[in-house]
Short mmCIF file of C-alpha atoms in Angstrom, two decimals:
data_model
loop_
_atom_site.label_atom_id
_atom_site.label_comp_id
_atom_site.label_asym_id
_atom_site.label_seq_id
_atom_site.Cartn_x
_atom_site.Cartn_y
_atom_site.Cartn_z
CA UNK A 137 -10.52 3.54 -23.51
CA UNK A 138 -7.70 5.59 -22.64
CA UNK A 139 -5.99 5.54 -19.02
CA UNK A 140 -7.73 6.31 -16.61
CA UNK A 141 -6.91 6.33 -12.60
CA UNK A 142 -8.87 6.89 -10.01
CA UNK A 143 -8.16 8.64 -6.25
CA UNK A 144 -10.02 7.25 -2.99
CA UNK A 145 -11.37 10.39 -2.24
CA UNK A 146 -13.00 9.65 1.35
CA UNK A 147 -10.65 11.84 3.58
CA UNK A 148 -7.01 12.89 3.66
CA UNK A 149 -4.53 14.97 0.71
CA UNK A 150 -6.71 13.64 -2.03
CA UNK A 151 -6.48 16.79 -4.43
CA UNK A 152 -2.92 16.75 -4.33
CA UNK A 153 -3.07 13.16 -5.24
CA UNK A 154 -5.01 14.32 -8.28
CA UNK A 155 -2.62 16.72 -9.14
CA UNK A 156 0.32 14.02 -8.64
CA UNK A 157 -1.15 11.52 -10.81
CA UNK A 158 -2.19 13.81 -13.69
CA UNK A 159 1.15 15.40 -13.50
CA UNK A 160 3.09 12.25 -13.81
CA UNK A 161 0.83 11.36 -16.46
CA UNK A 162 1.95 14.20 -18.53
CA UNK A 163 5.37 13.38 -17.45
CA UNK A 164 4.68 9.92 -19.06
CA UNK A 165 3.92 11.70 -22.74
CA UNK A 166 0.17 10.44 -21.91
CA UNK A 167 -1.53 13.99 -21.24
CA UNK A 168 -5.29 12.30 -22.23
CA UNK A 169 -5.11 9.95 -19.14
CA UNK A 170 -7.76 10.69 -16.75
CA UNK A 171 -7.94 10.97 -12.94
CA UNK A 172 -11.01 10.60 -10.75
CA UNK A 173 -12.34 10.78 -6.93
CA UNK A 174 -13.96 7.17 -6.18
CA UNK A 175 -15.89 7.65 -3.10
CA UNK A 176 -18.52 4.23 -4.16
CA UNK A 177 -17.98 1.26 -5.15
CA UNK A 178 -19.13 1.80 -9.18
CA UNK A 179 -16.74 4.48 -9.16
CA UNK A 180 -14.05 1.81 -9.62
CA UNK A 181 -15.58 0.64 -13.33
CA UNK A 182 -12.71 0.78 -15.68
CA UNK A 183 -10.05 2.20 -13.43
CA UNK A 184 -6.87 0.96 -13.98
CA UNK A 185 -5.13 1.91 -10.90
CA UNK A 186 -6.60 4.03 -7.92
CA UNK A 187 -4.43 5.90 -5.14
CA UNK A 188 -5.31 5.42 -1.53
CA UNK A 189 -4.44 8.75 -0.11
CA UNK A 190 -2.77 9.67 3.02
CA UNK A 191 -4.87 11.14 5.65
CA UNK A 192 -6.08 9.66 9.40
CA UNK A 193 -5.94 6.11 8.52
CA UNK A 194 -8.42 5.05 11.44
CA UNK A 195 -10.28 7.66 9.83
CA UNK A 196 -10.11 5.97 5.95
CA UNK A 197 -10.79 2.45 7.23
CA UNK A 198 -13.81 3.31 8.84
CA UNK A 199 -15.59 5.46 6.05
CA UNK A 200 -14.29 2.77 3.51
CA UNK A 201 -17.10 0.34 5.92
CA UNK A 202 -19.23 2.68 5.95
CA UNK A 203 -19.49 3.43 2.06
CA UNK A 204 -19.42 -0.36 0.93
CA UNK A 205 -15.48 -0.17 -0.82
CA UNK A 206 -14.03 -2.56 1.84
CA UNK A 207 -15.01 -5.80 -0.70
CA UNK A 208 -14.28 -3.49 -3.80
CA UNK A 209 -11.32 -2.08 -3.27
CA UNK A 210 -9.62 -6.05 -1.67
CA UNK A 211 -10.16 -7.59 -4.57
CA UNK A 212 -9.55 -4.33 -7.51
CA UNK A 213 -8.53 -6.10 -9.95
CA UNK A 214 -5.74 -2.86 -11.12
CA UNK A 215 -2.93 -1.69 -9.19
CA UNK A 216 -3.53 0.14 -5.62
CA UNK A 217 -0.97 3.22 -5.24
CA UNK A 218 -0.86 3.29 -1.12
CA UNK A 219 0.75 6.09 0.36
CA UNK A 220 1.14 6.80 3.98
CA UNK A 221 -2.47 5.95 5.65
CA UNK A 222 -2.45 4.10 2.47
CA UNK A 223 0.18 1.87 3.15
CA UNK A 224 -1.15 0.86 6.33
CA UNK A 225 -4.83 -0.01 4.54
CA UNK A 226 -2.97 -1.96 2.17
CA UNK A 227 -0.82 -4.44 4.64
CA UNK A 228 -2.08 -7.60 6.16
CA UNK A 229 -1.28 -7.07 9.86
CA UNK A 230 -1.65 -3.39 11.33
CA UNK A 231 -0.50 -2.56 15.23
CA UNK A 232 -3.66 -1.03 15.48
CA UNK A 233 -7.15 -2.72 16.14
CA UNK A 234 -8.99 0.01 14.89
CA UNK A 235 -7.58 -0.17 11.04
CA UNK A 236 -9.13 -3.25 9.38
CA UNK A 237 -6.26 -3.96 6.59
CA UNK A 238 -6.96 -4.76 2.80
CA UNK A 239 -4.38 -7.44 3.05
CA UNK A 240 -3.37 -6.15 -0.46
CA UNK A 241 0.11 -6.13 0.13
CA UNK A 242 1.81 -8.92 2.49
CA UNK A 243 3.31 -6.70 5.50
CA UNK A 244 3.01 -5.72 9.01
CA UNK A 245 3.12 -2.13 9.01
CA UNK A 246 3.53 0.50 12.38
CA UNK A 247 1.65 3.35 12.48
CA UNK A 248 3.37 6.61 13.38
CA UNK A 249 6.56 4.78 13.49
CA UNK A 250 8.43 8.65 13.34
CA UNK A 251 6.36 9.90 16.22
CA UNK A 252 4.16 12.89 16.31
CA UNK A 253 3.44 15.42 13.60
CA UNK A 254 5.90 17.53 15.09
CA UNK A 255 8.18 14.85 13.91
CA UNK A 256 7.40 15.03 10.14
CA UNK A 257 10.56 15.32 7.94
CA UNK A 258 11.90 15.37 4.53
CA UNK A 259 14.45 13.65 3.56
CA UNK A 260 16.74 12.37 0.29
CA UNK A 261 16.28 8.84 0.27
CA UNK A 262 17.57 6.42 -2.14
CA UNK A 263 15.01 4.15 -3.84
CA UNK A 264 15.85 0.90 -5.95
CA UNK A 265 15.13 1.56 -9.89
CA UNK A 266 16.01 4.72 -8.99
CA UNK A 267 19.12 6.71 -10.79
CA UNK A 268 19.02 9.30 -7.85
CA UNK A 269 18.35 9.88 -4.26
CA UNK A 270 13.82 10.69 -3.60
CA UNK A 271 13.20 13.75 -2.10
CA UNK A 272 10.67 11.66 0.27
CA UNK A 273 8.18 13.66 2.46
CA UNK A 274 7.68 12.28 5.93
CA UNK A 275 4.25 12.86 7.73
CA UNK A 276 3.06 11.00 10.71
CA UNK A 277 4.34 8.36 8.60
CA UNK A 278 4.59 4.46 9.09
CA UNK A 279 6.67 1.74 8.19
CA UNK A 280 7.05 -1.64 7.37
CA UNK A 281 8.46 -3.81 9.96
CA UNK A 282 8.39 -7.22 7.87
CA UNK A 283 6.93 -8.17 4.25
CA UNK A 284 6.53 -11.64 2.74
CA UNK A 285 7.48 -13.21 -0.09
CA UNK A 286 7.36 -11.80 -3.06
CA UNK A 287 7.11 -8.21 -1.87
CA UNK A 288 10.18 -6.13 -3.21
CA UNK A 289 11.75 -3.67 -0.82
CA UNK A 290 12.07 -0.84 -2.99
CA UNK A 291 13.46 1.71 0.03
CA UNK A 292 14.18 1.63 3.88
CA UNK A 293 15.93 3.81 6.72
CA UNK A 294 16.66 2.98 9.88
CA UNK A 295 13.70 2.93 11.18
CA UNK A 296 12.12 0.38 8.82
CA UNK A 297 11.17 -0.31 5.38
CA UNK A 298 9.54 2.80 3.89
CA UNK A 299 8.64 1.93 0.14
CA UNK A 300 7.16 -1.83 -1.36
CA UNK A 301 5.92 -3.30 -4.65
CA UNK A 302 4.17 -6.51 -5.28
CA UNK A 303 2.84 -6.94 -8.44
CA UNK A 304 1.07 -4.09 -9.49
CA UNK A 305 0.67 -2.42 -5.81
CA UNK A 306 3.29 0.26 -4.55
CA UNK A 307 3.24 1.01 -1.37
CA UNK A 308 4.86 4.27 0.58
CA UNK A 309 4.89 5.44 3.41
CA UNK A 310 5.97 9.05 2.27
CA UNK A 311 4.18 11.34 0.16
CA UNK A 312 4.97 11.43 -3.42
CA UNK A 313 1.78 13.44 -4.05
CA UNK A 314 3.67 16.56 -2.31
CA UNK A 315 6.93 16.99 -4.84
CA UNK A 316 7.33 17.85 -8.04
CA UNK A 317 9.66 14.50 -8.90
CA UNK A 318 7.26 12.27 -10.65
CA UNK A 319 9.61 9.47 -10.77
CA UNK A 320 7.95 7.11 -8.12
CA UNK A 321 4.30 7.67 -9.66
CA UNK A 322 6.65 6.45 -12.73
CA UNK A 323 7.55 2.98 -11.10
CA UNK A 324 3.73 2.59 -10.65
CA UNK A 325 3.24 3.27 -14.11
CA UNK A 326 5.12 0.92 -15.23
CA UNK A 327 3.51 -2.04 -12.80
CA UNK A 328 0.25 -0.81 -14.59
CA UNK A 329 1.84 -1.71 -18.04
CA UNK A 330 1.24 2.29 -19.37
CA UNK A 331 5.31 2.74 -19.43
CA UNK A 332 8.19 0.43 -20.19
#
């Protein structure tokens, strides 16, 4: 089977994910990998990675109760691609009661740690593994105040850490999905084993 990804596709930018992945896929010389919506739990059968988009993260963790995933998607056994919302579903400890974390990742994350969507920015960033600066797109987005061991700080600004990898999760709080630059989708890529 060739390789296939797969895009939580229960609210928030999950069409530009889509486009992101299968772009960088192409980018990767693999243009016969394939990327789906998961929106049950059987969708996840044979996935090798699956992005968890960002959106209203309040929002994700309750429709990811309410459609059975919550079980599923804790213990995928491929790598979890968490941007924004995403990265706060895939921490341990949230500042928020209402998100009920994967625990994927070990973190405490802050949600809206830039302030309102008035707030959003974009910004060059420089990001480890990285030969250049990230054009990194800022929206509502949160950070990481504090990871455990073994998590590798891959980026942070003042405000906190913006961009970890543990194993085969990467976690952002910025959208990748958004740019053309398929060079972070790459470092996830390579956690998945498809590039060197």
């Amino acid at each position: 089977m060739g390789v296939r990804l797969g895009v939580l596709a229960l609210q928030g930018d999950v069409s530009e994910h889509i486009r992101g992945f299968e772009r960088a896929l192409r980018d990767a010389g693999i243009p016969d990998g394939t990327v789906v919506p998961v929106r049950r739990p059987s969708d996840l059968g044979g996935l090798c990675g699956i992005a968890i988009p960002g959106g209203e993260s309040t929002t994700i963790s309750r429709l990811i109760e309410k459609n059975g995933l919550f079980d599923p998607l804790a213990h995928f056994d491929g790598g979890v691609f968490a941007t924004c919302a995403g990265m706060v579903l895939a921490a341990t400890r949230v500042d928020d009661p209402r998100v009920r974390p994967l625990g994927l990742i070990e973190m405490t994350v802050r949600r809206n740690a830039f302030g309102r969507q008035r707030e959003s920015f974009e910004a060059d960033i420089p990001v480890s593994g990285l030969d250049r600066p990230y054009r990194a797109y800022f929206i509502r987005a949160p950070v990481a105040t504090g990871v455990g061991p073994g998590v590798e700080v891959l980026a942070r600004v003042d405000e906190g850490i913006v961009a970890v990898r543990k194993g085969k999760h990467v976690a952002l709080s910025f959208h990748p999905e958004l740019g053309e630059d398929t060079r972070v989708h790459g470092i996830f890529l390579e956690g998945l084993g498809i590039l060197e």
